[in-house]
mmCIF file of C-alpha atoms in Angstrom:
data_model
loop_
_atom_site.group_PDB
_atom_site.id
_atom_site.type_symbol
_atom_site.label_atom_id
_atom_site.label_comp_id
_atom_site.label_asym_id
_atom_site.label_seq_id
_atom_site.Cartn_x
_atom_site.Cartn_y
_atom_site.Cartn_z
ATOM 1 C CA UNK A 99 118.735 99.617 116.101
ATOM 2 C CA UNK A 100 115.546 101.579 117.425
ATOM 3 C CA UNK A 101 114.635 99.974 121.017
ATOM 4 C CA UNK A 102 111.089 100.307 119.779
ATOM 5 C CA UNK A 103 109.056 102.332 116.649
ATOM 6 C CA UNK A 104 105.001 101.198 115.420
ATOM 7 C CA UNK A 105 103.726 98.046 115.591
ATOM 8 C CA UNK A 106 100.258 96.082 113.962
ATOM 9 C CA UNK A 107 99.643 92.874 115.328
ATOM 10 C CA UNK A 108 97.451 90.526 112.648
ATOM 11 C CA UNK A 109 94.272 88.361 114.970
ATOM 12 C CA UNK A 110 92.657 85.895 113.337
ATOM 13 C CA UNK A 111 88.960 85.342 115.558
ATOM 14 C CA UNK A 112 87.908 81.595 114.735
ATOM 15 C CA UNK A 113 83.910 82.733 115.729
ATOM 16 C CA UNK A 114 81.851 85.292 115.724
ATOM 17 C CA UNK A 115 81.651 87.068 119.247
ATOM 18 C CA UNK A 116 80.998 89.457 122.325
ATOM 19 C CA UNK A 117 84.670 90.908 123.637
ATOM 20 C CA UNK A 118 84.165 93.371 126.728
ATOM 21 C CA UNK A 119 87.398 95.425 125.881
ATOM 22 C CA UNK A 120 87.961 96.658 129.636
ATOM 23 C CA UNK A 121 86.669 99.750 130.414
ATOM 24 C CA UNK A 122 86.027 100.605 126.891
ATOM 25 C CA UNK A 123 82.253 97.957 127.598
ATOM 26 C CA UNK A 124 81.761 95.251 124.615
ATOM 27 C CA UNK A 125 81.860 95.232 121.361
ATOM 28 C CA UNK A 126 80.108 92.801 119.105
ATOM 29 C CA UNK A 127 82.478 91.115 116.281
ATOM 30 C CA UNK A 128 82.526 89.120 113.492
ATOM 31 C CA UNK A 129 84.829 85.871 112.792
ATOM 32 C CA UNK A 130 87.700 87.300 110.976
ATOM 33 C CA UNK A 131 90.330 89.056 110.106
ATOM 34 C CA UNK A 132 92.134 92.213 112.924
ATOM 35 C CA UNK A 133 94.431 94.319 112.977
ATOM 36 C CA UNK A 134 95.024 96.289 116.569
ATOM 37 C CA UNK A 135 98.123 99.159 115.620
ATOM 38 C CA UNK A 136 99.999 100.270 118.798
ATOM 39 C CA UNK A 137 103.317 102.593 120.080
ATOM 40 C CA UNK A 138 105.806 100.524 121.562
ATOM 41 C CA UNK A 139 108.039 103.792 121.914
ATOM 42 C CA UNK A 140 108.729 103.336 125.660
ATOM 43 C CA UNK A 141 111.873 102.238 127.248
ATOM 44 C CA UNK A 142 111.011 98.732 126.771
ATOM 45 C CA UNK A 143 109.928 98.939 122.708
ATOM 46 C CA UNK A 144 109.359 95.532 120.829
ATOM 47 C CA UNK A 145 109.611 94.180 123.821
ATOM 48 C CA UNK A 146 104.822 94.701 123.660
ATOM 49 C CA UNK A 147 105.137 92.789 121.599
ATOM 50 C CA UNK A 148 106.102 89.956 123.680
ATOM 51 C CA UNK A 149 104.623 90.530 126.369
ATOM 52 C CA UNK A 150 101.256 90.651 123.129
ATOM 53 C CA UNK A 151 102.321 86.935 122.201
ATOM 54 C CA UNK A 152 102.428 85.754 125.356
ATOM 55 C CA UNK A 153 98.994 86.753 126.395
ATOM 56 C CA UNK A 154 98.501 85.539 122.795
ATOM 57 C CA UNK A 155 99.860 81.735 123.360
ATOM 58 C CA UNK A 156 98.401 81.626 127.487
ATOM 59 C CA UNK A 157 101.315 81.956 129.129
ATOM 60 C CA UNK A 158 99.740 84.555 131.181
ATOM 61 C CA UNK A 159 96.058 86.692 131.780
ATOM 62 C CA UNK A 160 97.563 90.359 132.510
ATOM 63 C CA UNK A 161 95.380 92.754 130.615
ATOM 64 C CA UNK A 162 96.841 96.323 130.362
ATOM 65 C CA UNK A 163 95.591 97.265 125.970
ATOM 66 C CA UNK A 164 91.805 97.104 125.097
ATOM 67 C CA UNK A 165 93.666 94.538 121.948
ATOM 68 C CA UNK A 166 94.726 92.898 125.241
ATOM 69 C CA UNK A 167 90.830 91.816 126.071
ATOM 70 C CA UNK A 168 90.575 89.907 122.244
ATOM 71 C CA UNK A 169 94.325 88.529 122.800
ATOM 72 C CA UNK A 170 92.872 87.127 125.317
ATOM 73 C CA UNK A 171 89.911 84.866 123.649
ATOM 74 C CA UNK A 172 90.550 81.391 123.514
ATOM 75 C CA UNK A 173 89.252 82.014 119.455
ATOM 76 C CA UNK A 174 92.198 84.848 119.267
ATOM 77 C CA UNK A 175 94.858 83.606 117.198
ATOM 78 C CA UNK A 176 97.825 86.061 117.699
ATOM 79 C CA UNK A 177 99.148 85.337 113.450
ATOM 80 C CA UNK A 178 101.900 88.848 112.872
ATOM 81 C CA UNK A 179 102.722 91.796 113.568
ATOM 82 C CA UNK A 180 104.059 93.985 110.857
ATOM 83 C CA UNK A 181 106.807 96.369 112.478
ATOM 84 C CA UNK A 182 108.545 99.876 112.112
ATOM 85 C CA UNK A 183 111.114 100.465 114.422
ATOM 86 C CA UNK A 184 111.947 104.184 115.460
ATOM 87 C CA UNK A 185 108.915 105.299 113.127
ATOM 88 C CA UNK A 186 106.307 107.035 115.603
ATOM 89 C CA UNK A 187 103.646 106.855 113.637
ATOM 90 C CA UNK A 188 100.685 105.017 115.794
ATOM 91 C CA UNK A 189 97.715 107.042 114.620
ATOM 92 C CA UNK A 190 98.860 107.373 111.336
ATOM 93 C CA UNK A 191 98.461 103.985 110.309
ATOM 94 C CA UNK A 192 95.526 103.627 111.568
ATOM 95 C CA UNK A 193 94.476 106.276 110.514
ATOM 96 C CA UNK A 194 95.361 105.181 107.242
ATOM 97 C CA UNK A 195 94.320 101.461 107.641
ATOM 98 C CA UNK A 196 90.410 103.016 108.924
ATOM 99 C CA UNK A 197 89.938 104.241 105.230
ATOM 100 C CA UNK A 198 90.107 100.931 103.919
ATOM 101 C CA UNK A 199 88.458 98.960 106.426
ATOM 102 C CA UNK A 200 86.200 98.370 109.283
ATOM 103 C CA UNK A 201 87.028 99.914 112.935
ATOM 104 C CA UNK A 202 85.615 98.925 115.727
ATOM 105 C CA UNK A 203 84.740 102.222 117.389
ATOM 106 C CA UNK A 204 86.838 103.268 120.475
ATOM 107 C CA UNK A 205 88.541 100.926 120.684
ATOM 108 C CA UNK A 206 92.841 101.405 121.088
ATOM 109 C CA UNK A 207 92.890 104.728 121.220
ATOM 110 C CA UNK A 208 92.023 105.741 124.618
ATOM 111 C CA UNK A 209 94.965 108.409 124.276
ATOM 112 C CA UNK A 210 94.658 110.660 121.235
ATOM 113 C CA UNK A 211 91.494 111.805 118.715
ATOM 114 C CA UNK A 212 91.626 108.427 116.293
ATOM 115 C CA UNK A 213 88.613 106.799 115.997
ATOM 116 C CA UNK A 214 89.790 103.691 116.860
ATOM 117 C CA UNK A 215 93.191 101.726 116.522
ATOM 118 C CA UNK A 216 91.336 98.422 116.405
ATOM 119 C CA UNK A 217 89.505 97.371 112.525
ATOM 120 C CA UNK A 218 88.492 94.593 110.201
ATOM 121 C CA UNK A 219 87.061 93.959 106.916
ATOM 122 C CA UNK A 220 85.113 91.344 105.073
ATOM 123 C CA UNK A 221 88.752 89.481 103.305
ATOM 124 C CA UNK A 222 90.883 88.218 105.880
ATOM 125 C CA UNK A 223 94.139 89.496 103.029
ATOM 126 C CA UNK A 224 93.070 92.957 102.656
ATOM 127 C CA UNK A 225 93.590 93.890 106.103
ATOM 128 C CA UNK A 226 96.694 92.139 106.556
ATOM 129 C CA UNK A 227 97.912 93.707 102.837
ATOM 130 C CA UNK A 228 96.285 96.550 104.435
ATOM 131 C CA UNK A 229 98.374 96.389 107.668
ATOM 132 C CA UNK A 230 102.332 95.869 105.000
ATOM 133 C CA UNK A 231 100.835 99.023 103.026
ATOM 134 C CA UNK A 232 100.620 101.060 105.638
ATOM 135 C CA UNK A 233 104.418 99.771 107.039
ATOM 136 C CA UNK A 234 106.124 100.299 103.863
ATOM 137 C CA UNK A 235 104.960 103.888 103.103
ATOM 138 C CA UNK A 236 105.525 104.876 106.819
ATOM 139 C CA UNK A 237 108.940 103.639 106.613
ATOM 140 C CA UNK A 238 109.388 105.027 102.802
ATOM 141 C CA UNK A 239 107.626 108.665 104.294
ATOM 142 C CA UNK A 240 107.078 108.667 107.381
ATOM 143 C CA UNK A 241 103.987 110.059 109.303
#
């Protein structure tokens, strides 16, 4: 089994909030469903996702990635994660999501050419469905 791959976190934000994403600055976020796509290809693999979950649960407050600022917000709830083990497709999944959702400009994409790796949509189920569809396609067809 692969130690890591590509993942997308599904997050609900209960109220409209302004979130400061570290050096990326403030973003006004409407209430709703968000999806953040990341890579877990390093030596820890999907332990990164577990770390995000611990931060969302309030078990620690160290913020290393942009999404940690959203996950650590009191009105945010980590609902689920979707994983594609052994697949290096962070930008492909994020790009597919940006086409069918609303990107949060400049969040989570500082080390690539993407506009964003954090997206939202007016309909929560649309975000979740788009994430699952994108990961299924990547697993079936490759990046």
